[in-house]
PDB file of C-alpha atoms in Angstrom:
ATOM      1  CA  MET Q   1       0.014  -0.004   0.008  1.00 47.00           C
ATOM      2  CA  LYS Q   2       1.297   3.376  -1.059  1.00 52.00           C
ATOM      3  CA  ARG Q   3       1.529   6.001   1.756  1.00 53.00           C
ATOM      4  CA  ARG Q   4      -0.020   9.290   0.854  1.00 54.00           C
ATOM      5  CA  PRO Q   5       1.432  12.520   2.291  1.00 54.00           C
ATOM      6  CA  LEU Q   6      -0.607  14.243   4.918  1.00 49.00           C
ATOM      7  CA  ILE Q   7      -2.906  16.896   3.470  1.00 58.00           C
ATOM      8  CA  PRO Q   8      -1.949  20.182   5.160  1.00 73.00           C
ATOM      9  CA  LEU Q   9      -5.498  21.602   4.758  1.00 81.00           C
ATOM     10  CA  MET Q  10      -7.125  19.121   7.063  1.00 84.00           C
ATOM     11  CA  PRO Q  11      -5.070  19.805  10.191  1.00 90.00           C
ATOM     12  CA  VAL Q  12      -5.465  23.548   9.505  1.00 92.00           C
ATOM     13  CA  PHE Q  13      -9.231  23.197   9.141  1.00 93.00           C
ATOM     14  CA  LEU Q  14      -9.386  21.066  12.276  1.00 93.00           C
ATOM     15  CA  LEU Q  15      -7.345  23.505  14.347  1.00 95.00           C
ATOM     16  CA  LEU Q  16      -9.460  26.452  13.167  1.00 95.00           C
ATOM     17  CA  THR Q  17     -12.601  24.512  14.102  1.00 94.00           C
ATOM     18  CA  TRP Q  18     -11.124  23.662  17.515  1.00 94.00           C
ATOM     19  CA  LEU Q  19     -10.359  27.268  18.197  1.00 95.00           C
ATOM     20  CA  LEU Q  20     -13.704  28.449  17.070  1.00 95.00           C
ATOM     21  CA  LEU Q  21     -15.560  25.875  19.224  1.00 95.00           C
ATOM     22  CA  ASN Q  22     -13.520  26.840  22.271  1.00 93.00           C
ATOM     23  CA  ASP Q  23     -13.890  30.540  21.497  1.00 92.00           C
ATOM     24  CA  SER Q  24     -10.311  31.155  22.485  1.00 90.00           C
ATOM     25  CA  VAL Q  25      -6.887  31.606  20.902  1.00 92.00           C
ATOM     26  CA  ALA Q  26      -4.959  31.076  24.171  1.00 94.00           C
ATOM     27  CA  PRO Q  27      -1.624  29.345  23.643  1.00 94.00           C
ATOM     28  CA  GLY Q  28      -2.770  26.300  25.457  1.00 94.00           C
ATOM     29  CA  GLN Q  29      -5.865  25.980  23.151  1.00 94.00           C
ATOM     30  CA  VAL Q  30      -3.713  26.435  20.069  1.00 96.00           C
ATOM     31  CA  VAL Q  31      -1.181  23.712  21.128  1.00 96.00           C
ATOM     32  CA  LEU Q  32      -3.973  21.303  22.166  1.00 96.00           C
ATOM     33  CA  GLY Q  33      -5.892  21.951  18.986  1.00 95.00           C
ATOM     34  CA  ALA Q  34      -2.707  21.397  16.872  1.00 95.00           C
ATOM     35  CA  VAL Q  35      -1.970  18.120  18.589  1.00 96.00           C
ATOM     36  CA  PHE Q  36      -5.590  16.925  18.067  1.00 94.00           C
ATOM     37  CA  ALA Q  37      -5.555  18.136  14.476  1.00 93.00           C
ATOM     38  CA  VAL Q  38      -2.392  16.143  13.646  1.00 91.00           C
ATOM     39  CA  LEU Q  39      -3.515  13.047  15.518  1.00 92.00           C
ATOM     40  CA  ILE Q  40      -6.973  13.040  13.881  1.00 91.00           C
ATOM     41  CA  THR Q  41      -5.365  13.532  10.437  1.00 86.00           C
ATOM     42  CA  VAL Q  42      -3.057  10.631  10.919  1.00 86.00           C
ATOM     43  CA  ALA Q  43      -5.808   8.383  12.218  1.00 87.00           C
ATOM     44  CA  VAL Q  44      -8.127   9.233   9.286  1.00 84.00           C
ATOM     45  CA  ALA Q  45      -5.379   8.622   6.735  1.00 78.00           C
ATOM     46  CA  ARG Q  46      -4.835   5.132   8.052  1.00 79.00           C
ATOM     47  CA  LEU Q  47      -8.639   4.330   7.947  1.00 79.00           C
ATOM     48  CA  ARG Q  48      -8.784   5.017   4.246  1.00 72.00           C
ATOM     49  CA  PRO Q  49      -6.744   2.452   2.383  1.00 67.00           C
ATOM     50  CA  LEU Q  50      -7.929   3.327  -1.152  1.00 73.00           C
ATOM     51  CA  PRO Q  51      -7.391   6.750  -2.571  1.00 73.00           C
ATOM     52  CA  ALA Q  52     -10.344   8.203  -4.602  1.00 73.00           C
ATOM     53  CA  TRP Q  53      -9.425   9.462  -7.980  1.00 76.00           C
ATOM     54  CA  PRO Q  54     -12.597  10.927  -9.527  1.00 79.00           C
ATOM     55  CA  HIS Q  55     -12.712  11.384 -13.256  1.00 83.00           C
ATOM     56  CA  ARG Q  56     -14.979  13.566 -15.401  1.00 86.00           C
ATOM     57  CA  LEU Q  57     -16.008  15.829 -12.630  1.00 83.00           C
ATOM     58  CA  TYR Q  58     -18.413  17.746 -14.997  1.00 88.00           C
ATOM     59  CA  VAL Q  59     -20.672  14.709 -14.862  1.00 92.00           C
ATOM     60  CA  ALA Q  60     -21.086  15.415 -11.123  1.00 91.00           C
ATOM     61  CA  ILE Q  61     -22.992  18.631 -11.877  1.00 93.00           C
ATOM     62  CA  GLY Q  62     -25.706  16.642 -13.688  1.00 93.00           C
ATOM     63  CA  LEU Q  63     -25.714  14.049 -11.012  1.00 94.00           C
ATOM     64  CA  ILE Q  64     -26.110  16.726  -8.239  1.00 95.00           C
ATOM     65  CA  TRP Q  65     -29.018  18.259 -10.145  1.00 95.00           C
ATOM     66  CA  HIS Q  66     -30.723  14.878 -10.553  1.00 94.00           C
ATOM     67  CA  VAL Q  67     -30.270  14.140  -6.828  1.00 95.00           C
ATOM     68  CA  PHE Q  68     -31.648  17.584  -5.870  1.00 96.00           C
ATOM     69  CA  VAL Q  69     -34.737  17.149  -8.094  1.00 95.00           C
ATOM     70  CA  ASP Q  70     -35.320  13.614  -6.825  1.00 94.00           C
ATOM     71  CA  ILE Q  71     -35.047  14.713  -3.212  1.00 95.00           C
ATOM     72  CA  VAL Q  72     -37.602  17.502  -3.757  1.00 96.00           C
ATOM     73  CA  ARG Q  73     -39.975  15.105  -5.494  1.00 94.00           C
ATOM     74  CA  SER Q  74     -39.571  12.464  -2.884  1.00 93.00           C
ATOM     75  CA  ASN Q  75     -40.173  15.063  -0.076  1.00 94.00           C
ATOM     76  CA  LEU Q  76     -43.467  15.933  -1.704  1.00 93.00           C
ATOM     77  CA  ALA Q  77     -44.490  12.332  -2.279  1.00 89.00           C
ATOM     78  CA  VAL Q  78     -43.560  11.217   1.243  1.00 91.00           C
ATOM     79  CA  GLY Q  79     -45.379  14.203   2.658  1.00 90.00           C
ATOM     80  CA  ARG Q  80     -48.594  13.276   0.820  1.00 88.00           C
ATOM     81  CA  ILE Q  81     -48.266   9.762   2.134  1.00 88.00           C
ATOM     82  CA  ILE Q  82     -47.642  10.775   5.712  1.00 86.00           C
ATOM     83  CA  LEU Q  83     -50.359  13.515   5.718  1.00 88.00           C
ATOM     84  CA  GLY Q  84     -52.820  11.141   4.106  1.00 81.00           C
ATOM     85  CA  ALA Q  85     -53.398  13.295   0.991  1.00 74.00           C
ATOM     86  CA  SER Q  86     -53.117  10.097  -1.109  1.00 71.00           C
ATOM     87  CA  ARG Q  87     -56.229   8.011  -1.006  1.00 76.00           C
ATOM     88  CA  ARG Q  88     -54.358   4.689  -1.712  1.00 76.00           C
ATOM     89  CA  GLN Q  89     -52.162   2.802   0.720  1.00 82.00           C
ATOM     90  CA  PRO Q  90     -48.440   2.832  -0.179  1.00 84.00           C
ATOM     91  CA  THR Q  91     -46.915  -0.418  -1.285  1.00 87.00           C
ATOM     92  CA  ILE Q  92     -43.997  -0.784   1.045  1.00 91.00           C
ATOM     93  CA  GLY Q  93     -41.360  -3.267   0.094  1.00 92.00           C
ATOM     94  CA  PHE Q  94     -37.780  -4.485  -0.539  1.00 95.00           C
ATOM     95  CA  MET Q  95     -36.292  -4.965  -3.954  1.00 94.00           C
ATOM     96  CA  GLN Q  96     -33.034  -6.263  -5.393  1.00 95.00           C
ATOM     97  CA  ILE Q  97     -31.115  -4.237  -7.968  1.00 95.00           C
ATOM     98  CA  PRO Q  98     -28.079  -5.731  -9.731  1.00 95.00           C
ATOM     99  CA  LEU Q  99     -25.270  -3.171  -9.907  1.00 95.00           C
ATOM    100  CA  ASP Q 100     -22.449  -2.767 -12.419  1.00 94.00           C
ATOM    101  CA  LEU Q 101     -20.647  -0.217 -10.234  1.00 93.00           C
ATOM    102  CA  ARG Q 102     -17.802  -1.799  -8.212  1.00 91.00           C
ATOM    103  CA  ASP Q 103     -15.674   1.100  -7.026  1.00 90.00           C
ATOM    104  CA  PRO Q 104     -16.057   1.415  -3.158  1.00 90.00           C
ATOM    105  CA  HIS Q 105     -16.217   5.267  -3.361  1.00 89.00           C
ATOM    106  CA  GLY Q 106     -18.889   5.105  -5.995  1.00 92.00           C
ATOM    107  CA  LEU Q 107     -20.878   2.554  -3.923  1.00 94.00           C
ATOM    108  CA  ALA Q 108     -20.520   4.801  -0.920  1.00 92.00           C
ATOM    109  CA  MET Q 109     -21.843   7.748  -2.866  1.00 94.00           C
ATOM    110  CA  LEU Q 110     -24.746   5.703  -4.103  1.00 95.00           C
ATOM    111  CA  ALA Q 111     -25.534   4.673  -0.612  1.00 95.00           C
ATOM    112  CA  VAL Q 112     -25.557   8.343   0.517  1.00 95.00           C
ATOM    113  CA  ILE Q 113     -27.741   9.311  -2.485  1.00 95.00           C
ATOM    114  CA  VAL Q 114     -30.265   6.531  -1.965  1.00 94.00           C
ATOM    115  CA  THR Q 115     -30.465   6.864   1.822  1.00 93.00           C
ATOM    116  CA  GLY Q 116     -30.607  10.668   1.676  1.00 92.00           C
ATOM    117  CA  THR Q 117     -33.614  10.516  -0.640  1.00 91.00           C
ATOM    118  CA  PRO Q 118     -36.817  10.327   1.407  1.00 92.00           C
ATOM    119  CA  GLY Q 119     -38.771   7.153   0.962  1.00 91.00           C
ATOM    120  CA  THR Q 120     -35.757   4.961   0.114  1.00 92.00           C
ATOM    121  CA  VAL Q 121     -33.144   3.233   2.310  1.00 93.00           C
ATOM    122  CA  TRP Q 122     -30.047   1.334   1.243  1.00 94.00           C
ATOM    123  CA  ALA Q 123     -30.852  -1.893   3.186  1.00 94.00           C
ATOM    124  CA  GLY Q 124     -27.818  -3.962   2.074  1.00 94.00           C
ATOM    125  CA  HIS Q 125     -25.223  -4.787  -0.505  1.00 94.00           C
ATOM    126  CA  ASP Q 126     -24.225  -8.311  -1.467  1.00 94.00           C
ATOM    127  CA  ALA Q 127     -20.556  -7.702  -2.464  1.00 92.00           C
ATOM    128  CA  GLU Q 128     -20.257 -11.232  -3.969  1.00 94.00           C
ATOM    129  CA  HIS Q 129     -23.110 -10.830  -6.441  1.00 94.00           C
ATOM    130  CA  ASN Q 130     -22.991  -7.038  -6.468  1.00 94.00           C
ATOM    131  CA  VAL Q 131     -26.716  -6.673  -5.702  1.00 95.00           C
ATOM    132  CA  LEU Q 132     -28.219  -3.740  -3.820  1.00 94.00           C
ATOM    133  CA  THR Q 133     -31.145  -4.372  -1.527  1.00 95.00           C
ATOM    134  CA  LEU Q 134     -33.309  -1.276  -1.449  1.00 94.00           C
ATOM    135  CA  HIS Q 135     -36.259  -0.520   0.827  1.00 94.00           C
ATOM    136  CA  VAL Q 136     -38.881   1.687  -0.803  1.00 93.00           C
ATOM    137  CA  LEU Q 137     -41.734   3.386   0.894  1.00 91.00           C
ATOM    138  CA  ASP Q 138     -44.014   3.417  -2.179  1.00 87.00           C
ATOM    139  CA  LEU Q 139     -42.984   0.556  -4.505  1.00 86.00           C
ATOM    140  CA  LYS Q 140     -45.422   0.965  -7.338  1.00 85.00           C
ATOM    141  CA  ASP Q 141     -43.221  -0.471 -10.131  1.00 87.00           C
ATOM    142  CA  GLU Q 142     -39.901  -2.258  -9.639  1.00 90.00           C
ATOM    143  CA  GLY Q 143     -38.768  -1.661 -13.199  1.00 91.00           C
ATOM    144  CA  THR Q 144     -39.081   2.134 -12.746  1.00 90.00           C
ATOM    145  CA  TRP Q 145     -36.923   2.005  -9.643  1.00 91.00           C
ATOM    146  CA  VAL Q 146     -34.267  -0.142 -11.298  1.00 93.00           C
ATOM    147  CA  ARG Q 147     -34.132   2.211 -14.293  1.00 93.00           C
ATOM    148  CA  THR Q 148     -33.999   5.265 -11.960  1.00 91.00           C
ATOM    149  CA  ILE Q 149     -31.121   3.842  -9.794  1.00 93.00           C
ATOM    150  CA  LYS Q 150     -29.165   2.589 -12.751  1.00 94.00           C
ATOM    151  CA  ASP Q 151     -29.631   5.434 -15.177  1.00 93.00           C
ATOM    152  CA  ARG Q 152     -29.751   8.517 -12.919  1.00 93.00           C
ATOM    153  CA  TYR Q 153     -27.309   7.491 -10.312  1.00 95.00           C
ATOM    154  CA  GLU Q 154     -25.173   4.421 -11.084  1.00 95.00           C
ATOM    155  CA  ARG Q 155     -24.266   5.377 -14.675  1.00 96.00           C
ATOM    156  CA  PRO Q 156     -22.880   8.845 -13.696  1.00 96.00           C
ATOM    157  CA  LEU Q 157     -21.088   7.412 -10.643  1.00 94.00           C
ATOM    158  CA  MET Q 158     -19.399   4.915 -12.916  1.00 94.00           C
ATOM    159  CA  GLU Q 159     -18.258   7.753 -15.149  1.00 93.00           C
ATOM    160  CA  ILE Q 160     -16.898   9.642 -12.188  1.00 92.00           C
ATOM    161  CA  PHE Q 161     -15.196   6.805 -10.259  1.00 88.00           C
ATOM    162  CA  GLU Q 162     -14.397   4.038 -12.781  1.00 82.00           C
TER     163      GLU Q 162
END
């Protein structure tokens, strides 16, 4: 495994955060904050064995837009369900989605997107078969969900991370 040099921005950011939270720039706080900042940076660097090398960052703009729109739509849909504006009962269920995305950073981003969207939860991932288990609050049509996850999220994430 290749060692990466410490990123100097992280300790500086952590030190500034420490000083702001303590509302003091006393020498003791500066020294203590600097020690914590360096120790945390070293610990975090060891927890992350694979470096992320995103490609085609311009694709992320479209992905962010899709995620934003989907979160707004999902908030409205979940609000209607919770407030009882919809006359029909939601079909709650789990579904399996086969994934092509294998990069751990891409999978982590997909988990954040799916779980951050109201009405859906990343319930599990079978790494051996690369299958996502998704819990959906209103599972009308599995095919639509599969297309949404694969086309709107997985494909751009593959372009960015693979």
